[in-house]
CSV table of C-alpha atoms in Angstrom, one decimal:
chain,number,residue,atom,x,y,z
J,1,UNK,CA,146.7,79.3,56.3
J,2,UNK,CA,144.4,78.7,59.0
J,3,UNK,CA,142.4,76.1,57.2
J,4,UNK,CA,145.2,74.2,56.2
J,5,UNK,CA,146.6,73.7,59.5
J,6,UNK,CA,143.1,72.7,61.2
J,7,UNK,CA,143.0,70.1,58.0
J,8,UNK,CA,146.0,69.0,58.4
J,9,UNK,CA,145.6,68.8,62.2
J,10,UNK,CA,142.6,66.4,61.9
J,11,UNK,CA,144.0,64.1,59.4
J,12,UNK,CA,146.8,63.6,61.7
J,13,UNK,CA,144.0,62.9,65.0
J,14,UNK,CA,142.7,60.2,62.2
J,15,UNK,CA,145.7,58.7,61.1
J,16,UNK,CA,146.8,58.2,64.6
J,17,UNK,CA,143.9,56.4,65.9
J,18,UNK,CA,144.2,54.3,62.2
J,19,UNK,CA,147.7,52.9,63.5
J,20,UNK,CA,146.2,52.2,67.3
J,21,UNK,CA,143.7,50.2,65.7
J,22,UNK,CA,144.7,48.3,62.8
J,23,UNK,CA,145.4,44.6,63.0
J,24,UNK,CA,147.3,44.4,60.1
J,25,UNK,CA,151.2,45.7,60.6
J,26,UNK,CA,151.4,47.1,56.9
J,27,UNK,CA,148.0,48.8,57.4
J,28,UNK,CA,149.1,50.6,60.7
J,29,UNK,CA,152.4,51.3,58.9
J,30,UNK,CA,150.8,53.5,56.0
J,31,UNK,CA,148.1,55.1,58.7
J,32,UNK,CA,151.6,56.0,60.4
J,33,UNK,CA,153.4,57.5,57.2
J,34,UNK,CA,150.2,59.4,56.8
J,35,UNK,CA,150.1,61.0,60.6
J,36,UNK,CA,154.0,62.2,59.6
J,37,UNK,CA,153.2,63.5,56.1
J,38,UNK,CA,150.0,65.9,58.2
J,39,UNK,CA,152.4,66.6,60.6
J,40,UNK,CA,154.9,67.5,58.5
J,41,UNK,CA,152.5,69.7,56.6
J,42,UNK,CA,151.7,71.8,60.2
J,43,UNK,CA,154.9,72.2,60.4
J,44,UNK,CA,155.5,74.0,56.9
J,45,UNK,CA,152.4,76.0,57.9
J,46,UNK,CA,154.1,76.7,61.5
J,47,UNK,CA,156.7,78.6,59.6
J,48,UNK,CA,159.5,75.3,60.2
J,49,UNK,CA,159.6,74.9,56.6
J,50,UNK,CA,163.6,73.0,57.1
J,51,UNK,CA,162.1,70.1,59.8
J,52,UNK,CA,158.7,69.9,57.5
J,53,UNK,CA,161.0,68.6,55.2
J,54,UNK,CA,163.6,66.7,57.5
J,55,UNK,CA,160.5,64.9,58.9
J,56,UNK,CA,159.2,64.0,55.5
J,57,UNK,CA,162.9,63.0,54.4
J,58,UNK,CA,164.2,60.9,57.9
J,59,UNK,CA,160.8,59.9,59.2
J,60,UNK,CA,158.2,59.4,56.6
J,61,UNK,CA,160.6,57.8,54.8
J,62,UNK,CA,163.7,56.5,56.0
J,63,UNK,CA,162.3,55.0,59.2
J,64,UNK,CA,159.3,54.0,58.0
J,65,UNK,CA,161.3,51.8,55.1
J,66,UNK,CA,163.2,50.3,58.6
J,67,UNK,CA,159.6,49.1,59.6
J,68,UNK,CA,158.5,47.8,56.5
J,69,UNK,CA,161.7,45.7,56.1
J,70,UNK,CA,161.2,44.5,59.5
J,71,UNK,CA,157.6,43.4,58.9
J,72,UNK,CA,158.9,41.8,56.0
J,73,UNK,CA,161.0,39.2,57.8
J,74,UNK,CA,158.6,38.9,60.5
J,75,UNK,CA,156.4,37.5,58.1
J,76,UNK,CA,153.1,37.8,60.3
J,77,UNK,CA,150.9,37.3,57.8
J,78,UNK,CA,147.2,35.9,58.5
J,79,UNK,CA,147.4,34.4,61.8
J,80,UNK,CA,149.8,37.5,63.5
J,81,UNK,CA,145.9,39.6,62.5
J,82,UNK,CA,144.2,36.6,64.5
J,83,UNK,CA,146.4,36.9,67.2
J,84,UNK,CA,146.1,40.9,67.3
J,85,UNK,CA,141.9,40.1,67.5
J,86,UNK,CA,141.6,39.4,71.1
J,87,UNK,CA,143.6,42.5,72.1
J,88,UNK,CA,141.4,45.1,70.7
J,89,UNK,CA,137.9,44.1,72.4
J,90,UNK,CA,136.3,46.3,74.8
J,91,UNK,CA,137.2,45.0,77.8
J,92,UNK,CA,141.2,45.5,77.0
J,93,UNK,CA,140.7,48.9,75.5
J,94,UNK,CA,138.3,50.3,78.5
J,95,UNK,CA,140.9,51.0,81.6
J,96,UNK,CA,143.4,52.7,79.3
J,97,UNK,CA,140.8,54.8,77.6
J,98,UNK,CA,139.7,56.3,80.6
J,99,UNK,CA,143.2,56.8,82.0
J,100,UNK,CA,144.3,58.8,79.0
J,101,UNK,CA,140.9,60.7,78.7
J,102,UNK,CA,141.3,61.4,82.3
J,103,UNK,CA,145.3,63.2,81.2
J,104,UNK,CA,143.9,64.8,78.1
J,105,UNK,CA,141.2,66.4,80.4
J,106,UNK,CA,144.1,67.9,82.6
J,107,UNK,CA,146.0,68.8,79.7
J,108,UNK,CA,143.0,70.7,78.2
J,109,UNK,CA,142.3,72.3,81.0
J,110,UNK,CA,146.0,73.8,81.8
J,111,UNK,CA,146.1,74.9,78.2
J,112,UNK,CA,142.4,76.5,78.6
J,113,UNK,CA,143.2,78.2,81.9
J,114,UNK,CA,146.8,79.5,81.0
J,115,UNK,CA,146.5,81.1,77.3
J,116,UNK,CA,149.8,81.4,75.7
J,117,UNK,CA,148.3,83.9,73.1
J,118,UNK,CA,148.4,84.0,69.6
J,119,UNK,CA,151.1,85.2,68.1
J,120,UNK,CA,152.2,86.5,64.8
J,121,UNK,CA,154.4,84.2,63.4
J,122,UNK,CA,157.7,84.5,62.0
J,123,UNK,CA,159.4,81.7,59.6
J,124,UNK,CA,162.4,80.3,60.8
J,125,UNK,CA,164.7,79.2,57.9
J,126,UNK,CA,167.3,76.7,57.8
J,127,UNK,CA,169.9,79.1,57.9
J,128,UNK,CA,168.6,80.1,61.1
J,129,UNK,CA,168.5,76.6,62.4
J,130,UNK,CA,172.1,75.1,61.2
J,131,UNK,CA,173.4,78.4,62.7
J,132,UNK,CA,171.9,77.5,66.2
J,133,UNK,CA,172.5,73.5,65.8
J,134,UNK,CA,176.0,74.1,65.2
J,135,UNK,CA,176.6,77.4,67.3
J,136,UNK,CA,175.3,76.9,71.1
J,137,UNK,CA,174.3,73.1,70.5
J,138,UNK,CA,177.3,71.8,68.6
J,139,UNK,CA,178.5,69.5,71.7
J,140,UNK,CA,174.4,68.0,71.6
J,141,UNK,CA,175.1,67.3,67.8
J,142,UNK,CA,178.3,65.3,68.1
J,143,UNK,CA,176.6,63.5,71.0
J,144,UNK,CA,174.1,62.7,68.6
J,145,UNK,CA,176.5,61.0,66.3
J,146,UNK,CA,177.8,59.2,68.8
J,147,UNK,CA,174.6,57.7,69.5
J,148,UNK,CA,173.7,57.1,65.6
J,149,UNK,CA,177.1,54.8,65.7
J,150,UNK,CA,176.3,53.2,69.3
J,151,UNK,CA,173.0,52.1,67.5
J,152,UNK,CA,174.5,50.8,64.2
J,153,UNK,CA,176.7,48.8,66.1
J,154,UNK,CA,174.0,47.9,68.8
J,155,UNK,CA,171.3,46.5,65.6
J,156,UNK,CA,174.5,44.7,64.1
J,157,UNK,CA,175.7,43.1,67.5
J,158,UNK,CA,171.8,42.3,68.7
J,159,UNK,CA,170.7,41.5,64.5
J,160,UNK,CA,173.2,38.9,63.9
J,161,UNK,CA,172.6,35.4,63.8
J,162,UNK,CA,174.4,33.7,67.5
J,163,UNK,CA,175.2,30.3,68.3
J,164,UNK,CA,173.8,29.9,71.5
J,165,UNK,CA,176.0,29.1,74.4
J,166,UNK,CA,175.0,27.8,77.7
J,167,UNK,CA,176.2,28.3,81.1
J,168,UNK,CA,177.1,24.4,82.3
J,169,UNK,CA,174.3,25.1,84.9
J,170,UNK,CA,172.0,26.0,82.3
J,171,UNK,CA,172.9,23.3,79.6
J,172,UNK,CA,172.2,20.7,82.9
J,173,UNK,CA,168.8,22.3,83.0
J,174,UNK,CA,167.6,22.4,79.1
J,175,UNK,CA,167.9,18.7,79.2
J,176,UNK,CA,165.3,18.8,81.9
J,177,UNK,CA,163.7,21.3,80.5
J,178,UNK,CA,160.2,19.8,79.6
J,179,UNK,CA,159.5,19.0,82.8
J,180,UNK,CA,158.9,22.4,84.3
J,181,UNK,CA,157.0,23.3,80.8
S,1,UNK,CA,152.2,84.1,58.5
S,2,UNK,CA,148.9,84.4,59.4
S,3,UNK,CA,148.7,83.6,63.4
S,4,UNK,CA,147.5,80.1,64.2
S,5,UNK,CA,145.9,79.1,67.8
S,6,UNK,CA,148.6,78.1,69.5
S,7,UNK,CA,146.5,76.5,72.4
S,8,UNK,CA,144.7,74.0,69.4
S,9,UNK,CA,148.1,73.2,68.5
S,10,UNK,CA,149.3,72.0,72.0
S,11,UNK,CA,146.0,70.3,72.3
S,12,UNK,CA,146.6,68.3,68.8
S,13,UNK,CA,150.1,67.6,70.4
S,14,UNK,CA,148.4,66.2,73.6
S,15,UNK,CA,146.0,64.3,71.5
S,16,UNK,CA,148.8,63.0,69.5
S,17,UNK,CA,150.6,61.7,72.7
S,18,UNK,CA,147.7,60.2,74.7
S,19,UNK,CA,146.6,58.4,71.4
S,20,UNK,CA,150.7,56.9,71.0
S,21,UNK,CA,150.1,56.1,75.0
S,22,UNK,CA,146.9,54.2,74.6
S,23,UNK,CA,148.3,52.4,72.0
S,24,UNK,CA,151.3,51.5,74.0
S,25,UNK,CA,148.8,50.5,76.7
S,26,UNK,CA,147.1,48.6,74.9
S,27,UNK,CA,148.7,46.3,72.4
S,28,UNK,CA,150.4,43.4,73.0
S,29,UNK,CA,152.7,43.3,70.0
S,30,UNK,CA,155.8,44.8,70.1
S,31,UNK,CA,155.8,45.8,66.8
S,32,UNK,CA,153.0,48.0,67.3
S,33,UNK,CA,154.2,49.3,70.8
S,34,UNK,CA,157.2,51.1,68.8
S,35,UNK,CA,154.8,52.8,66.5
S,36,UNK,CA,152.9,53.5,69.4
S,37,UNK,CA,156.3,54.9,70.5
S,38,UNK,CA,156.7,57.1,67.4
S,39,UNK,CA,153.5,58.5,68.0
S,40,UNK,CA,154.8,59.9,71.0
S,41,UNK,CA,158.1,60.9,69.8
S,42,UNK,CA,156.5,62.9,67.4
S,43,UNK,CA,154.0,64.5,69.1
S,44,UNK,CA,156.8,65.9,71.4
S,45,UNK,CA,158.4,67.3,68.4
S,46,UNK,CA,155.0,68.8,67.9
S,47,UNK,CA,155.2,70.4,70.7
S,48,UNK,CA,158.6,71.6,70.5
S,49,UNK,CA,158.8,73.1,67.1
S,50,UNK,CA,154.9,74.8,68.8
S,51,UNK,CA,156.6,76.5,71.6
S,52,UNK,CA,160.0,77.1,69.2
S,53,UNK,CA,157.7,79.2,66.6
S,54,UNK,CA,155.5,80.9,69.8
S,55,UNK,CA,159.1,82.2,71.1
S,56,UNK,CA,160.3,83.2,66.9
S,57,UNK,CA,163.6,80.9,68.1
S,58,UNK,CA,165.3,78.3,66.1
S,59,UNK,CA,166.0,76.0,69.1
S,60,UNK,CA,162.6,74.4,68.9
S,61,UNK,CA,163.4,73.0,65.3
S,62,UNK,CA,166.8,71.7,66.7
S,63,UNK,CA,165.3,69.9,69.7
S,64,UNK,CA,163.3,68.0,66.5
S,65,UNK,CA,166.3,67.0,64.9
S,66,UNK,CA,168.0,65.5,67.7
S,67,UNK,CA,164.2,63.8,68.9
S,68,UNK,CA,165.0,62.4,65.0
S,69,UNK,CA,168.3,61.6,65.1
S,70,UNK,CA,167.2,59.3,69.0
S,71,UNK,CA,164.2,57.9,67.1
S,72,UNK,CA,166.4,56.4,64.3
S,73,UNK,CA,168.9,55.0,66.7
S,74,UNK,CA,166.2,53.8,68.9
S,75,UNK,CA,164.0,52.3,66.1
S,76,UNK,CA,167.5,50.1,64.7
S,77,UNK,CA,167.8,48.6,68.1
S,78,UNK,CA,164.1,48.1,68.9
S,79,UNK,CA,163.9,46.1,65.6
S,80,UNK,CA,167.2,43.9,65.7
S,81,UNK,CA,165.3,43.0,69.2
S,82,UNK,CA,162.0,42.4,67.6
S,83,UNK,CA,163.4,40.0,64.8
S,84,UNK,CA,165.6,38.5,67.7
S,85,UNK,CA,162.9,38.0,70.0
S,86,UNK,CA,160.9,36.1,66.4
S,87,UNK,CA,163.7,34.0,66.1
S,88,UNK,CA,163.5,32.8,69.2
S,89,UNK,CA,160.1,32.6,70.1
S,90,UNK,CA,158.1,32.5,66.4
S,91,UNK,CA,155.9,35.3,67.8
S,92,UNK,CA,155.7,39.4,68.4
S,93,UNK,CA,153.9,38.8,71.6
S,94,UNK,CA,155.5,40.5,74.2
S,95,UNK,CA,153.6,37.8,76.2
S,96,UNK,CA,155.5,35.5,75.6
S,97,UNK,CA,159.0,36.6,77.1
S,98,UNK,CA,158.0,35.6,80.7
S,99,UNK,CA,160.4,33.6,81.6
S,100,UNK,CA,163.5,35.3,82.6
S,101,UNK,CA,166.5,33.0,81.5
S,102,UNK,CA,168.2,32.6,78.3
């Protein structure tokens, strides 16, 4: 079980630095699907074997379609990867590196100085879960449908197609417009 | 179950999060920033369904399906904004919305 999880574990580091560095969307995009899929397998091996497969079933693929249909009207095609070019030189990537080096230096470091032990582990089943999701947090779970439906009807009202209107001020000012660009 | 370091766990979570952070950092289209942002969704799930299986409790797994059930609403939003903002402008640079009008 051990090897799996350190396998698993570095495929995920991998695919992760995959979508940071891709130019092309669709690339990044199956680099992503892959982190999910490792993750989802350190999961099972965590003993979560009900969110290995709600991660595989919601994220890996429901999500991820959301992307790929979105990329699909974007329609970025061979000068969106000419465009990315400029942003992942050295200079660009330096300052950030460093900063996040500089976190996961403090974060190793808390984790090195404060073991939390090993620990045999037990699996959790979904019967455990649902009971707990719909015992203590069953007010967090209709919350969350009310946000599921406040973002259907936000993509709908923000997605559609909108005739522009103009303030009177503003329709004054698109006539003159050119000058200031 | 065998036992599995927990510490190289929270440290693949961390590395998870910092990589999702550079990318943010980093990348000027906004498509990628929400993957970038996915990253780091998910590598606080990591770290919550870590911690839930250290403890033997459920409520780690059900912080994970309410970080899903945010990422999905979040991710429909982010995207009607995205093919919005290429309506407008013809472009996923978030460069380009500098001008704060209309």
């Amino acid at each position: 079980m051990d090897i799996i999880f350190y396998i698993a574990a570095v495929i995920a580091f991998i695919a992760t630095v995959g979508v940071v560095t891709r130019k092309n969307a669709i690339h990044a995009l199956l680099y992503l699907v892959v982190s999910l899929l490792a993750v989802s397998v350190i999961f099972f091996v965590l003993g979560a074997p009900f969110v290995a497969a709600l991660e595989v079933i919601v994220y890996a693929g429901a999500i991820m379609v959301l992307f790929v249909f979105a990329i699909m009207m974007l329609n970025l095609g061979k000068d969106g990867i000419a465009k990315e070019s400029p942003f992942l030189n050295f200079g660009s990537w330096l300052i950030p590196a460093i900063l996040c080096l500089v976190l996961l230096g403090e974060l190793g470091y808390v984790f090195y100085f404060h073991q939390v032990g090993d620990h045999d582990l037990r699996e959790i089943g979904p019967k455990e879960v649902s009971s707990s999701l719909f015992g203590g947090y069953v007010l967090a779970v209709e919350l969350a449908g009310m946000l599921l439906m406040a973002g259907i009807v936000g993509a709908y009202h923000v997605g559609r197609e909108k005739k522009r209107e103009y303030h009177r001020y503003m329709q004054n000012l698109e006539t003159n417009t050119e000058d200031y660009e | 179950m065998n036992e599995i370091p927990l510490n190289f766990g929270l440290i693949l979570s961390a590395l998870l999060f910092l990589t999702g952070l550079l990318g943010v950092l980093t990348r000027r289209n906004v498509l990628f920033m929400l993957m970038s942002v996915e990253i780091m969704f998910n590598a606080a799930g990591l770290a919550f369904v870590l911690a839930g299986a250290k403890w033997g409790q459920p409520d780690g797994q059900v912080m994970l399906i309410f970080i899903l059930a945010m990422a999905a609403a979040e991710v429909s939003v982010g995207l009607a904004l995205i093919l919005q903002m290429h309506k407008m402008y013809r472009t996923a640079d978030s460069d380009a919305l500098n001008i704060l009008r209309d």
